[in-house]
Amino acid sequence: MTGNRLRKVLAATASVVLIVMMATGVAAEDVIFKRQFVDGPHGQLHVLSSRPVDGAVAAPAVLCLAPNPMAGRYFSRFMAALGTDREMLAIDYPGNGDSDAPQAALDLAGYADAMAAGLEALGYGEGGKGPVDLVGYHSGTFVGVELAVRRPDLVRRVILSGVPFYLGEERQKQYDQTVVYTPLSEDFASIAHWWEFTVSHRQDGVELSRAYTNFIDVLKTMDHHEWLYGAVFEYPADERAAELEQPVLILNTHGGLKDQSREFAKYLPNVELIEIPELHHGVYDVGADNLAARSRAFLDR
């Protein structure tokens, strides 16, 4: 390798490390982050993972399922907080983050199957590393429910927060409001809403660099950001919840979906609900330690 080539590789490696550290706000001595790609049903899937620095893995791995239109690194601070004694995984959905996009919109089963394929490519499941635990937020809650129902061999326990559970006319209303195609445009006004949501109106305690990271991930879905929303608001969550056999913990943060999360709990056969009124928005940034501690207590029983 030539000197110039080596310098470019080292610079690129340093950039990746810097990006991950900026996204996590965590010192490198706490956990080790790694990025990789694995094959999925719609192309390659991007995986962000973390492991304890000392290599001591004492519990099943945890797969984090992000809210649309974010990428898996949305959970980076939570991964660092919970990942001191286990492997943490965040797989970008097809079409989100750095994963390849499918040729057309998927239903929830399609997203769940993609996550299952990613886990199997990483060696999880029967005959390999065994099942994982799931943590889902907003859109990720229903991806997690469907994955757990479809593949109980891959999922041991489930943690949900901010469940977008609606029925009947209210669910149709949510569909009509969110499943709106936004064509690419040269006008900044077409993305101004997301700039305001992720940057200008970010939760107190979320650094500007972190807000920029979230905004960039949103931009990667701009010509298809409505796909996952469509899958969520077409999903028969009440019916599928009754089929979920694994233990479920709902960490009910008091944002805009606290009532919906309580209602969804009524449909789950094996559920525990914990109210967390001190957390409202940006909870996996400003409340990562809080949520990790409650998650660890449930997962380590």
PDB file of C-alpha atoms in Angstrom:
ATOM      1  CA  MET A   1       0.000   0.000   0.000  1.00  0.00           C
ATOM      2  CA  THR A   2       1.441   3.366  -0.984  1.00  0.00           C
ATOM      3  CA  GLY A   3       1.934   6.156   1.494  1.00  0.00           C
ATOM      4  CA  ASN A   4      -0.871   8.237  -0.023  1.00  0.00           C
ATOM      5  CA  ARG A   5      -3.252   5.269  -0.015  1.00  0.00           C
ATOM      6  CA  LEU A   6      -2.401   4.475   3.611  1.00  0.00           C
ATOM      7  CA  ARG A   7      -2.990   8.073   4.672  1.00  0.00           C
ATOM      8  CA  LYS A   8      -6.395   8.038   2.964  1.00  0.00           C
ATOM      9  CA  VAL A   9      -7.386   4.783   4.693  1.00  0.00           C
ATOM     10  CA  LEU A  10      -6.270   6.083   8.090  1.00  0.00           C
ATOM     11  CA  ALA A  11      -8.138   9.342   7.535  1.00  0.00           C
ATOM     12  CA  ALA A  12     -11.307   7.484   6.567  1.00  0.00           C
ATOM     13  CA  THR A  13     -11.000   5.218   9.611  1.00  0.00           C
ATOM     14  CA  ALA A  14     -10.511   8.200  11.902  1.00  0.00           C
ATOM     15  CA  SER A  15     -13.587   9.854  10.374  1.00  0.00           C
ATOM     16  CA  VAL A  16     -15.738   6.802  11.097  1.00  0.00           C
ATOM     17  CA  VAL A  17     -14.542   6.703  14.712  1.00  0.00           C
ATOM     18  CA  LEU A  18     -15.189  10.432  15.098  1.00  0.00           C
ATOM     19  CA  ILE A  19     -18.695  10.138  13.620  1.00  0.00           C
ATOM     20  CA  VAL A  20     -19.610   7.303  15.986  1.00  0.00           C
ATOM     21  CA  MET A  21     -18.197   9.113  19.000  1.00  0.00           C
ATOM     22  CA  MET A  22     -20.059  12.304  18.058  1.00  0.00           C
ATOM     23  CA  ALA A  23     -23.255  10.311  17.658  1.00  0.00           C
ATOM     24  CA  THR A  24     -22.868   8.556  20.985  1.00  0.00           C
ATOM     25  CA  GLY A  25     -21.259  11.175  23.154  1.00  0.00           C
ATOM     26  CA  VAL A  26     -19.427   8.250  24.778  1.00  0.00           C
ATOM     27  CA  ALA A  27     -15.746   7.874  25.464  1.00  0.00           C
ATOM     28  CA  ALA A  28     -13.997   5.152  23.473  1.00  0.00           C
ATOM     29  CA  GLU A  29     -13.032   3.278  26.662  1.00  0.00           C
ATOM     30  CA  ASP A  30     -16.664   2.404  27.478  1.00  0.00           C
ATOM     31  CA  VAL A  31     -17.667   0.312  24.465  1.00  0.00           C
ATOM     32  CA  ILE A  32     -16.302  -0.436  21.030  1.00  0.00           C
ATOM     33  CA  PHE A  33     -18.509   0.470  18.055  1.00  0.00           C
ATOM     34  CA  LYS A  34     -18.287  -1.278  14.714  1.00  0.00           C
ATOM     35  CA  ARG A  35     -19.982  -0.731  11.361  1.00  0.00           C
ATOM     36  CA  GLN A  36     -20.515  -3.455   8.772  1.00  0.00           C
ATOM     37  CA  PHE A  37     -22.795  -4.604   5.972  1.00  0.00           C
ATOM     38  CA  VAL A  38     -24.569  -7.938   5.634  1.00  0.00           C
ATOM     39  CA  ASP A  39     -26.705  -9.322   2.836  1.00  0.00           C
ATOM     40  CA  GLY A  40     -30.476  -8.951   3.127  1.00  0.00           C
ATOM     41  CA  PRO A  41     -33.492  -9.700   0.953  1.00  0.00           C
ATOM     42  CA  HIS A  42     -33.376  -6.264  -0.723  1.00  0.00           C
ATOM     43  CA  GLY A  43     -29.645  -5.686  -0.973  1.00  0.00           C
ATOM     44  CA  GLN A  44     -27.186  -4.944   1.801  1.00  0.00           C
ATOM     45  CA  LEU A  45     -28.151  -4.011   5.340  1.00  0.00           C
ATOM     46  CA  HIS A  46     -26.050  -1.605   7.379  1.00  0.00           C
ATOM     47  CA  VAL A  47     -25.312  -2.706  10.944  1.00  0.00           C
ATOM     48  CA  LEU A  48     -24.014  -0.582  13.807  1.00  0.00           C
ATOM     49  CA  SER A  49     -22.927  -2.756  16.718  1.00  0.00           C
ATOM     50  CA  SER A  50     -21.166  -2.299  20.021  1.00  0.00           C
ATOM     51  CA  ARG A  51     -19.357  -4.606  22.425  1.00  0.00           C
ATOM     52  CA  PRO A  52     -17.841  -4.095  25.866  1.00  0.00           C
ATOM     53  CA  VAL A  53     -14.204  -3.085  25.630  1.00  0.00           C
ATOM     54  CA  ASP A  54     -13.169  -5.952  27.907  1.00  0.00           C
ATOM     55  CA  GLY A  55     -15.036  -8.443  25.704  1.00  0.00           C
ATOM     56  CA  ALA A  56     -17.114  -9.728  28.637  1.00  0.00           C
ATOM     57  CA  VAL A  57     -20.542 -10.567  27.162  1.00  0.00           C
ATOM     58  CA  ALA A  58     -22.760 -11.891  29.959  1.00  0.00           C
ATOM     59  CA  ALA A  59     -26.241 -11.581  28.403  1.00  0.00           C
ATOM     60  CA  PRO A  60     -28.055 -12.050  25.087  1.00  0.00           C
ATOM     61  CA  ALA A  61     -27.504  -9.421  22.435  1.00  0.00           C
ATOM     62  CA  VAL A  62     -30.021  -6.606  22.014  1.00  0.00           C
ATOM     63  CA  LEU A  63     -31.391  -5.467  18.643  1.00  0.00           C
ATOM     64  CA  CYS A  64     -32.570  -1.841  18.588  1.00  0.00           C
ATOM     65  CA  LEU A  65     -35.325  -0.916  16.115  1.00  0.00           C
ATOM     66  CA  ALA A  66     -35.402   2.779  15.284  1.00  0.00           C
ATOM     67  CA  PRO A  67     -38.293   5.181  14.675  1.00  0.00           C
ATOM     68  CA  ASN A  68     -38.905   6.119  11.054  1.00  0.00           C
ATOM     69  CA  PRO A  69     -37.261   7.894   9.258  1.00  0.00           C
ATOM     70  CA  MET A  70     -34.174   7.535  11.452  1.00  0.00           C
ATOM     71  CA  ALA A  71     -31.321   5.044  11.165  1.00  0.00           C
ATOM     72  CA  GLY A  72     -30.054   2.564  13.716  1.00  0.00           C
ATOM     73  CA  ARG A  73     -27.508   4.988  15.134  1.00  0.00           C
ATOM     74  CA  TYR A  74     -30.460   6.816  16.682  1.00  0.00           C
ATOM     75  CA  PHE A  75     -29.848   4.378  19.563  1.00  0.00           C
ATOM     76  CA  SER A  76     -26.098   4.936  19.858  1.00  0.00           C
ATOM     77  CA  ARG A  77     -26.202   6.482  23.343  1.00  0.00           C
ATOM     78  CA  PHE A  78     -28.555   3.793  24.591  1.00  0.00           C
ATOM     79  CA  MET A  79     -26.285   1.155  23.061  1.00  0.00           C
ATOM     80  CA  ALA A  80     -23.342   2.550  25.002  1.00  0.00           C
ATOM     81  CA  ALA A  81     -25.317   2.709  28.259  1.00  0.00           C
ATOM     82  CA  LEU A  82     -26.788  -0.814  28.058  1.00  0.00           C
ATOM     83  CA  GLY A  83     -23.891  -2.367  26.161  1.00  0.00           C
ATOM     84  CA  THR A  84     -21.336  -2.558  28.954  1.00  0.00           C
ATOM     85  CA  ASP A  85     -22.035  -6.289  29.402  1.00  0.00           C
ATOM     86  CA  ARG A  86     -23.669  -7.390  26.128  1.00  0.00           C
ATOM     87  CA  GLU A  87     -23.526  -6.935  22.394  1.00  0.00           C
ATOM     88  CA  MET A  88     -25.821  -4.257  21.006  1.00  0.00           C
ATOM     89  CA  LEU A  89     -27.079  -4.185  17.419  1.00  0.00           C
ATOM     90  CA  ALA A  90     -28.858  -1.571  15.306  1.00  0.00           C
ATOM     91  CA  ILE A  91     -29.743  -2.671  11.782  1.00  0.00           C
ATOM     92  CA  ASP A  92     -30.955   0.001   9.363  1.00  0.00           C
ATOM     93  CA  TYR A  93     -34.273  -0.915   7.744  1.00  0.00           C
ATOM     94  CA  PRO A  94     -34.252  -1.413   3.973  1.00  0.00           C
ATOM     95  CA  GLY A  95     -34.366   2.109   2.555  1.00  0.00           C
ATOM     96  CA  ASN A  96     -33.334   3.814   5.803  1.00  0.00           C
ATOM     97  CA  GLY A  97     -29.892   4.898   6.915  1.00  0.00           C
ATOM     98  CA  ASP A  98     -27.200   3.204   4.862  1.00  0.00           C
ATOM     99  CA  SER A  99     -29.165   0.060   3.941  1.00  0.00           C
ATOM    100  CA  ASP A 100     -30.148  -0.508   0.319  1.00  0.00           C
ATOM    101  CA  ALA A 101     -33.737   0.396  -0.519  1.00  0.00           C
ATOM    102  CA  PRO A 102     -36.258  -2.131  -1.831  1.00  0.00           C
ATOM    103  CA  GLN A 103     -37.750  -1.545  -5.264  1.00  0.00           C
ATOM    104  CA  ALA A 104     -41.191  -0.880  -3.763  1.00  0.00           C
ATOM    105  CA  ALA A 105     -42.818  -0.276  -0.399  1.00  0.00           C
ATOM    106  CA  LEU A 106     -42.846  -3.163   2.091  1.00  0.00           C
ATOM    107  CA  ASP A 107     -45.440  -4.215   4.625  1.00  0.00           C
ATOM    108  CA  LEU A 108     -44.490  -4.855   8.257  1.00  0.00           C
ATOM    109  CA  ALA A 109     -43.817  -8.506   7.507  1.00  0.00           C
ATOM    110  CA  GLY A 110     -41.288  -7.398   4.884  1.00  0.00           C
ATOM    111  CA  TYR A 111     -39.444  -5.181   7.347  1.00  0.00           C
ATOM    112  CA  ALA A 112     -39.504  -7.903  10.018  1.00  0.00           C
ATOM    113  CA  ASP A 113     -38.176 -10.491   7.574  1.00  0.00           C
ATOM    114  CA  ALA A 114     -35.350  -8.134   6.614  1.00  0.00           C
ATOM    115  CA  MET A 115     -34.360  -7.768  10.267  1.00  0.00           C
ATOM    116  CA  ALA A 116     -34.506 -11.546  10.678  1.00  0.00           C
ATOM    117  CA  ALA A 117     -32.243 -11.981   7.648  1.00  0.00           C
ATOM    118  CA  GLY A 118     -29.803  -9.493   9.137  1.00  0.00           C
ATOM    119  CA  LEU A 119     -29.705 -11.329  12.449  1.00  0.00           C
ATOM    120  CA  GLU A 120     -29.144 -14.665  10.748  1.00  0.00           C
ATOM    121  CA  ALA A 121     -26.355 -13.180   8.622  1.00  0.00           C
ATOM    122  CA  LEU A 122     -24.737 -12.056  11.880  1.00  0.00           C
ATOM    123  CA  GLY A 123     -24.946 -15.600  13.268  1.00  0.00           C
ATOM    124  CA  TYR A 124     -27.972 -15.353  15.560  1.00  0.00           C
ATOM    125  CA  GLY A 125     -30.699 -17.957  15.893  1.00  0.00           C
ATOM    126  CA  GLU A 126     -30.836 -21.675  16.617  1.00  0.00           C
ATOM    127  CA  GLY A 127     -27.538 -23.388  16.013  1.00  0.00           C
ATOM    128  CA  GLY A 128     -25.701 -20.081  16.292  1.00  0.00           C
ATOM    129  CA  LYS A 129     -25.538 -17.364  18.922  1.00  0.00           C
ATOM    130  CA  GLY A 130     -29.136 -17.949  19.990  1.00  0.00           C
ATOM    131  CA  PRO A 131     -31.983 -15.427  20.188  1.00  0.00           C
ATOM    132  CA  VAL A 132     -31.717 -11.699  20.840  1.00  0.00           C
ATOM    133  CA  ASP A 133     -33.735  -9.263  22.914  1.00  0.00           C
ATOM    134  CA  LEU A 134     -35.548  -6.423  21.122  1.00  0.00           C
ATOM    135  CA  VAL A 135     -35.922  -2.728  21.897  1.00  0.00           C
ATOM    136  CA  GLY A 136     -38.324  -0.819  19.642  1.00  0.00           C
ATOM    137  CA  TYR A 137     -39.306   2.849  19.609  1.00  0.00           C
ATOM    138  CA  HIS A 138     -42.252   4.392  17.684  1.00  0.00           C
ATOM    139  CA  SER A 139     -42.275   2.664  14.260  1.00  0.00           C
ATOM    140  CA  GLY A 140     -39.751   0.170  15.598  1.00  0.00           C
ATOM    141  CA  THR A 141     -42.269  -1.143  18.118  1.00  0.00           C
ATOM    142  CA  PHE A 142     -44.406  -2.772  15.441  1.00  0.00           C
ATOM    143  CA  VAL A 143     -41.399  -4.043  13.494  1.00  0.00           C
ATOM    144  CA  GLY A 144     -40.352  -5.674  16.763  1.00  0.00           C
ATOM    145  CA  VAL A 145     -43.785  -7.148  17.471  1.00  0.00           C
ATOM    146  CA  GLU A 146     -44.012  -8.651  13.998  1.00  0.00           C
ATOM    147  CA  LEU A 147     -40.462 -10.008  14.184  1.00  0.00           C
ATOM    148  CA  ALA A 148     -41.159 -11.618  17.568  1.00  0.00           C
ATOM    149  CA  VAL A 149     -44.409 -13.193  16.339  1.00  0.00           C
ATOM    150  CA  ARG A 150     -42.926 -14.459  13.071  1.00  0.00           C
ATOM    151  CA  ARG A 151     -39.603 -15.627  14.477  1.00  0.00           C
ATOM    152  CA  PRO A 152     -39.840 -16.689  18.130  1.00  0.00           C
ATOM    153  CA  ASP A 153     -36.621 -18.628  17.569  1.00  0.00           C
ATOM    154  CA  LEU A 154     -34.833 -15.294  17.102  1.00  0.00           C
ATOM    155  CA  VAL A 155     -36.472 -13.225  19.873  1.00  0.00           C
ATOM    156  CA  ARG A 156     -36.323 -13.836  23.650  1.00  0.00           C
ATOM    157  CA  ARG A 157     -37.737 -10.652  25.238  1.00  0.00           C
ATOM    158  CA  VAL A 158     -39.240  -7.407  23.940  1.00  0.00           C
ATOM    159  CA  ILE A 159     -39.086  -3.785  25.168  1.00  0.00           C
ATOM    160  CA  LEU A 160     -41.337  -1.136  23.599  1.00  0.00           C
ATOM    161  CA  SER A 161     -41.646   2.644  23.989  1.00  0.00           C
ATOM    162  CA  GLY A 162     -43.886   5.156  22.238  1.00  0.00           C
ATOM    163  CA  VAL A 163     -46.254   2.673  20.605  1.00  0.00           C
ATOM    164  CA  PRO A 164     -48.218   4.276  17.690  1.00  0.00           C
ATOM    165  CA  PHE A 165     -51.337   2.226  18.399  1.00  0.00           C
ATOM    166  CA  TYR A 166     -54.542   3.449  16.786  1.00  0.00           C
ATOM    167  CA  LEU A 167     -57.724   1.687  15.707  1.00  0.00           C
ATOM    168  CA  GLY A 168     -60.491   2.392  13.213  1.00  0.00           C
ATOM    169  CA  GLU A 169     -61.006   5.942  12.024  1.00  0.00           C
ATOM    170  CA  GLU A 170     -58.124   7.288  14.107  1.00  0.00           C
ATOM    171  CA  ARG A 171     -55.702   4.875  12.472  1.00  0.00           C
ATOM    172  CA  GLN A 172     -56.949   5.962   9.042  1.00  0.00           C
ATOM    173  CA  LYS A 173     -56.453   9.589  10.080  1.00  0.00           C
ATOM    174  CA  GLN A 174     -52.855   8.877  11.063  1.00  0.00           C
ATOM    175  CA  TYR A 175     -52.314   7.095   7.757  1.00  0.00           C
ATOM    176  CA  ASP A 176     -53.676  10.038   5.767  1.00  0.00           C
ATOM    177  CA  GLN A 177     -51.474  12.491   7.652  1.00  0.00           C
ATOM    178  CA  THR A 178     -48.194  10.586   7.420  1.00  0.00           C
ATOM    179  CA  VAL A 179     -48.307   8.496   4.252  1.00  0.00           C
ATOM    180  CA  VAL A 180     -47.717  11.402   1.911  1.00  0.00           C
ATOM    181  CA  TYR A 181     -45.247  11.188  -0.954  1.00  0.00           C
ATOM    182  CA  THR A 182     -42.840  14.123  -1.068  1.00  0.00           C
ATOM    183  CA  PRO A 183     -40.990  14.367  -4.395  1.00  0.00           C
ATOM    184  CA  LEU A 184     -37.412  15.550  -4.422  1.00  0.00           C
ATOM    185  CA  SER A 185     -37.180  19.307  -4.827  1.00  0.00           C
ATOM    186  CA  GLU A 186     -34.600  22.057  -5.216  1.00  0.00           C
ATOM    187  CA  ASP A 187     -36.581  24.137  -2.728  1.00  0.00           C
ATOM    188  CA  PHE A 188     -35.382  23.999   0.891  1.00  0.00           C
ATOM    189  CA  ALA A 189     -38.997  24.439   1.983  1.00  0.00           C
ATOM    190  CA  SER A 190     -39.599  20.789   1.044  1.00  0.00           C
ATOM    191  CA  ILE A 191     -37.328  19.663   3.894  1.00  0.00           C
ATOM    192  CA  ALA A 192     -37.804  22.596   6.270  1.00  0.00           C
ATOM    193  CA  HIS A 193     -40.204  20.600   8.451  1.00  0.00           C
ATOM    194  CA  TRP A 194     -37.553  17.976   9.142  1.00  0.00           C
ATOM    195  CA  TRP A 195     -34.901  20.629   9.824  1.00  0.00           C
ATOM    196  CA  GLU A 196     -37.182  22.193  12.406  1.00  0.00           C
ATOM    197  CA  PHE A 197     -38.078  18.814  13.925  1.00  0.00           C
ATOM    198  CA  THR A 198     -34.533  17.482  14.229  1.00  0.00           C
ATOM    199  CA  VAL A 199     -32.460  20.650  14.644  1.00  0.00           C
ATOM    200  CA  SER A 200     -34.322  23.884  15.403  1.00  0.00           C
ATOM    201  CA  HIS A 201     -36.849  22.352  17.829  1.00  0.00           C
ATOM    202  CA  ARG A 202     -34.685  19.578  19.256  1.00  0.00           C
ATOM    203  CA  GLN A 203     -35.149  18.555  22.867  1.00  0.00           C
ATOM    204  CA  ASP A 204     -33.085  20.416  25.473  1.00  0.00           C
ATOM    205  CA  GLY A 205     -29.936  18.398  26.083  1.00  0.00           C
ATOM    206  CA  VAL A 206     -29.537  17.185  22.483  1.00  0.00           C
ATOM    207  CA  GLU A 207     -26.292  18.588  21.075  1.00  0.00           C
ATOM    208  CA  LEU A 208     -26.286  20.353  17.722  1.00  0.00           C
ATOM    209  CA  SER A 209     -23.920  17.747  16.247  1.00  0.00           C
ATOM    210  CA  ARG A 210     -26.320  14.977  17.231  1.00  0.00           C
ATOM    211  CA  ALA A 211     -29.249  16.895  15.721  1.00  0.00           C
ATOM    212  CA  TYR A 212     -27.335  17.252  12.455  1.00  0.00           C
ATOM    213  CA  THR A 213     -26.747  13.494  12.429  1.00  0.00           C
ATOM    214  CA  ASN A 214     -30.472  12.853  12.786  1.00  0.00           C
ATOM    215  CA  PHE A 215     -31.260  15.362  10.036  1.00  0.00           C
ATOM    216  CA  ILE A 216     -28.833  13.701   7.633  1.00  0.00           C
ATOM    217  CA  ASP A 217     -30.441  10.313   8.287  1.00  0.00           C
ATOM    218  CA  VAL A 218     -33.875  11.778   7.562  1.00  0.00           C
ATOM    219  CA  LEU A 219     -32.651  13.146   4.230  1.00  0.00           C
ATOM    220  CA  LYS A 220     -31.632   9.663   3.120  1.00  0.00           C
ATOM    221  CA  THR A 221     -35.305   8.628   3.063  1.00  0.00           C
ATOM    222  CA  MET A 222     -36.747  11.742   1.472  1.00  0.00           C
ATOM    223  CA  ASP A 223     -38.115  10.117  -1.695  1.00  0.00           C
ATOM    224  CA  HIS A 224     -39.669   7.209   0.236  1.00  0.00           C
ATOM    225  CA  HIS A 225     -39.963   8.245   3.895  1.00  0.00           C
ATOM    226  CA  GLU A 226     -43.686   7.407   3.823  1.00  0.00           C
ATOM    227  CA  TRP A 227     -43.100   3.694   3.108  1.00  0.00           C
ATOM    228  CA  LEU A 228     -42.525   2.579   6.688  1.00  0.00           C
ATOM    229  CA  TYR A 229     -45.282   4.869   7.962  1.00  0.00           C
ATOM    230  CA  GLY A 230     -47.653   3.177   5.534  1.00  0.00           C
ATOM    231  CA  ALA A 231     -46.665  -0.250   6.856  1.00  0.00           C
ATOM    232  CA  VAL A 232     -47.157   0.915  10.455  1.00  0.00           C
ATOM    233  CA  PHE A 233     -50.643   2.352   9.923  1.00  0.00           C
ATOM    234  CA  GLU A 234     -51.807  -0.634   7.894  1.00  0.00           C
ATOM    235  CA  TYR A 235     -50.593  -3.083  10.529  1.00  0.00           C
ATOM    236  CA  PRO A 236     -53.260  -5.066  12.474  1.00  0.00           C
ATOM    237  CA  ALA A 237     -51.390  -4.485  15.728  1.00  0.00           C
ATOM    238  CA  ASP A 238     -54.291  -5.545  17.959  1.00  0.00           C
ATOM    239  CA  GLU A 239     -54.507  -8.938  16.259  1.00  0.00           C
ATOM    240  CA  ARG A 240     -50.765  -9.577  16.156  1.00  0.00           C
ATOM    241  CA  ALA A 241     -50.267  -8.507  19.768  1.00  0.00           C
ATOM    242  CA  ALA A 242     -52.427 -11.395  20.966  1.00  0.00           C
ATOM    243  CA  GLU A 243     -49.990 -13.795  19.295  1.00  0.00           C
ATOM    244  CA  LEU A 244     -46.911 -12.396  21.013  1.00  0.00           C
ATOM    245  CA  GLU A 245     -45.737 -15.024  23.493  1.00  0.00           C
ATOM    246  CA  GLN A 246     -42.501 -13.450  24.712  1.00  0.00           C
ATOM    247  CA  PRO A 247     -42.374 -11.311  27.875  1.00  0.00           C
ATOM    248  CA  VAL A 248     -42.883  -7.633  27.009  1.00  0.00           C
ATOM    249  CA  LEU A 249     -41.918  -4.490  28.900  1.00  0.00           C
ATOM    250  CA  ILE A 250     -43.459  -1.166  27.910  1.00  0.00           C
ATOM    251  CA  LEU A 251     -41.369   1.780  29.077  1.00  0.00           C
ATOM    252  CA  ASN A 252     -44.085   4.405  28.923  1.00  0.00           C
ATOM    253  CA  THR A 253     -42.330   7.714  28.468  1.00  0.00           C
ATOM    254  CA  HIS A 254     -44.754  10.635  28.576  1.00  0.00           C
ATOM    255  CA  GLY A 255     -44.499  11.958  25.060  1.00  0.00           C
ATOM    256  CA  GLY A 256     -47.325  12.123  22.563  1.00  0.00           C
ATOM    257  CA  LEU A 257     -47.951   8.360  22.555  1.00  0.00           C
ATOM    258  CA  LYS A 258     -48.254   7.631  26.255  1.00  0.00           C
ATOM    259  CA  ASP A 259     -52.015   6.926  26.093  1.00  0.00           C
ATOM    260  CA  GLN A 260     -51.636   4.787  22.977  1.00  0.00           C
ATOM    261  CA  SER A 261     -48.880   2.770  24.663  1.00  0.00           C
ATOM    262  CA  ARG A 262     -51.085   2.075  27.684  1.00  0.00           C
ATOM    263  CA  GLU A 263     -53.905   0.970  25.412  1.00  0.00           C
ATOM    264  CA  PHE A 264     -51.665  -1.370  23.445  1.00  0.00           C
ATOM    265  CA  ALA A 265     -50.546  -3.039  26.667  1.00  0.00           C
ATOM    266  CA  LYS A 266     -54.102  -4.338  27.136  1.00  0.00           C
ATOM    267  CA  TYR A 267     -53.716  -6.521  24.042  1.00  0.00           C
ATOM    268  CA  LEU A 268     -50.481  -8.216  25.121  1.00  0.00           C
ATOM    269  CA  PRO A 269     -50.763 -11.535  26.994  1.00  0.00           C
ATOM    270  CA  ASN A 270     -47.493 -11.200  28.951  1.00  0.00           C
ATOM    271  CA  VAL A 271     -46.744  -7.551  29.625  1.00  0.00           C
ATOM    272  CA  GLU A 272     -45.375  -5.206  32.271  1.00  0.00           C
ATOM    273  CA  LEU A 273     -45.791  -1.430  31.969  1.00  0.00           C
ATOM    274  CA  ILE A 274     -43.607   1.136  33.732  1.00  0.00           C
ATOM    275  CA  GLU A 275     -44.558   4.810  33.700  1.00  0.00           C
ATOM    276  CA  ILE A 276     -41.654   7.218  33.138  1.00  0.00           C
ATOM    277  CA  PRO A 277     -43.216  10.691  33.432  1.00  0.00           C
ATOM    278  CA  GLU A 278     -39.865  12.469  33.614  1.00  0.00           C
ATOM    279  CA  LEU A 279     -39.072  11.656  29.964  1.00  0.00           C
ATOM    280  CA  HIS A 280     -41.027  13.241  27.121  1.00  0.00           C
ATOM    281  CA  HIS A 281     -39.165  13.685  23.818  1.00  0.00           C
ATOM    282  CA  GLY A 282     -35.712  12.778  22.567  1.00  0.00           C
ATOM    283  CA  VAL A 283     -35.808  10.079  25.233  1.00  0.00           C
ATOM    284  CA  TYR A 284     -33.025   7.901  23.802  1.00  0.00           C
ATOM    285  CA  ASP A 285     -30.747  10.935  23.854  1.00  0.00           C
ATOM    286  CA  VAL A 286     -31.557  12.701  27.106  1.00  0.00           C
ATOM    287  CA  GLY A 287     -32.766   9.602  28.973  1.00  0.00           C
ATOM    288  CA  ALA A 288     -30.454   6.881  27.683  1.00  0.00           C
ATOM    289  CA  ASP A 289     -29.078   5.972  31.135  1.00  0.00           C
ATOM    290  CA  ASN A 290     -32.578   5.912  32.657  1.00  0.00           C
ATOM    291  CA  LEU A 291     -33.966   3.659  29.931  1.00  0.00           C
ATOM    292  CA  ALA A 292     -30.909   1.413  29.962  1.00  0.00           C
ATOM    293  CA  ALA A 293     -31.168   0.825  33.709  1.00  0.00           C
ATOM    294  CA  ARG A 294     -34.852  -0.121  33.484  1.00  0.00           C
ATOM    295  CA  SER A 295     -34.196  -2.285  30.437  1.00  0.00           C
ATOM    296  CA  ARG A 296     -31.335  -4.119  32.142  1.00  0.00           C
ATOM    297  CA  ALA A 297     -33.492  -4.967  35.158  1.00  0.00           C
ATOM    298  CA  PHE A 298     -36.110  -6.545  32.880  1.00  0.00           C
ATOM    299  CA  LEU A 299     -33.713  -8.333  30.554  1.00  0.00           C
ATOM    300  CA  ASP A 300     -31.550  -9.805  33.336  1.00  0.00           C
ATOM    301  CA  ARG A 301     -34.329 -11.405  35.351  1.00  0.00           C
TER     302      ARG A 301
END
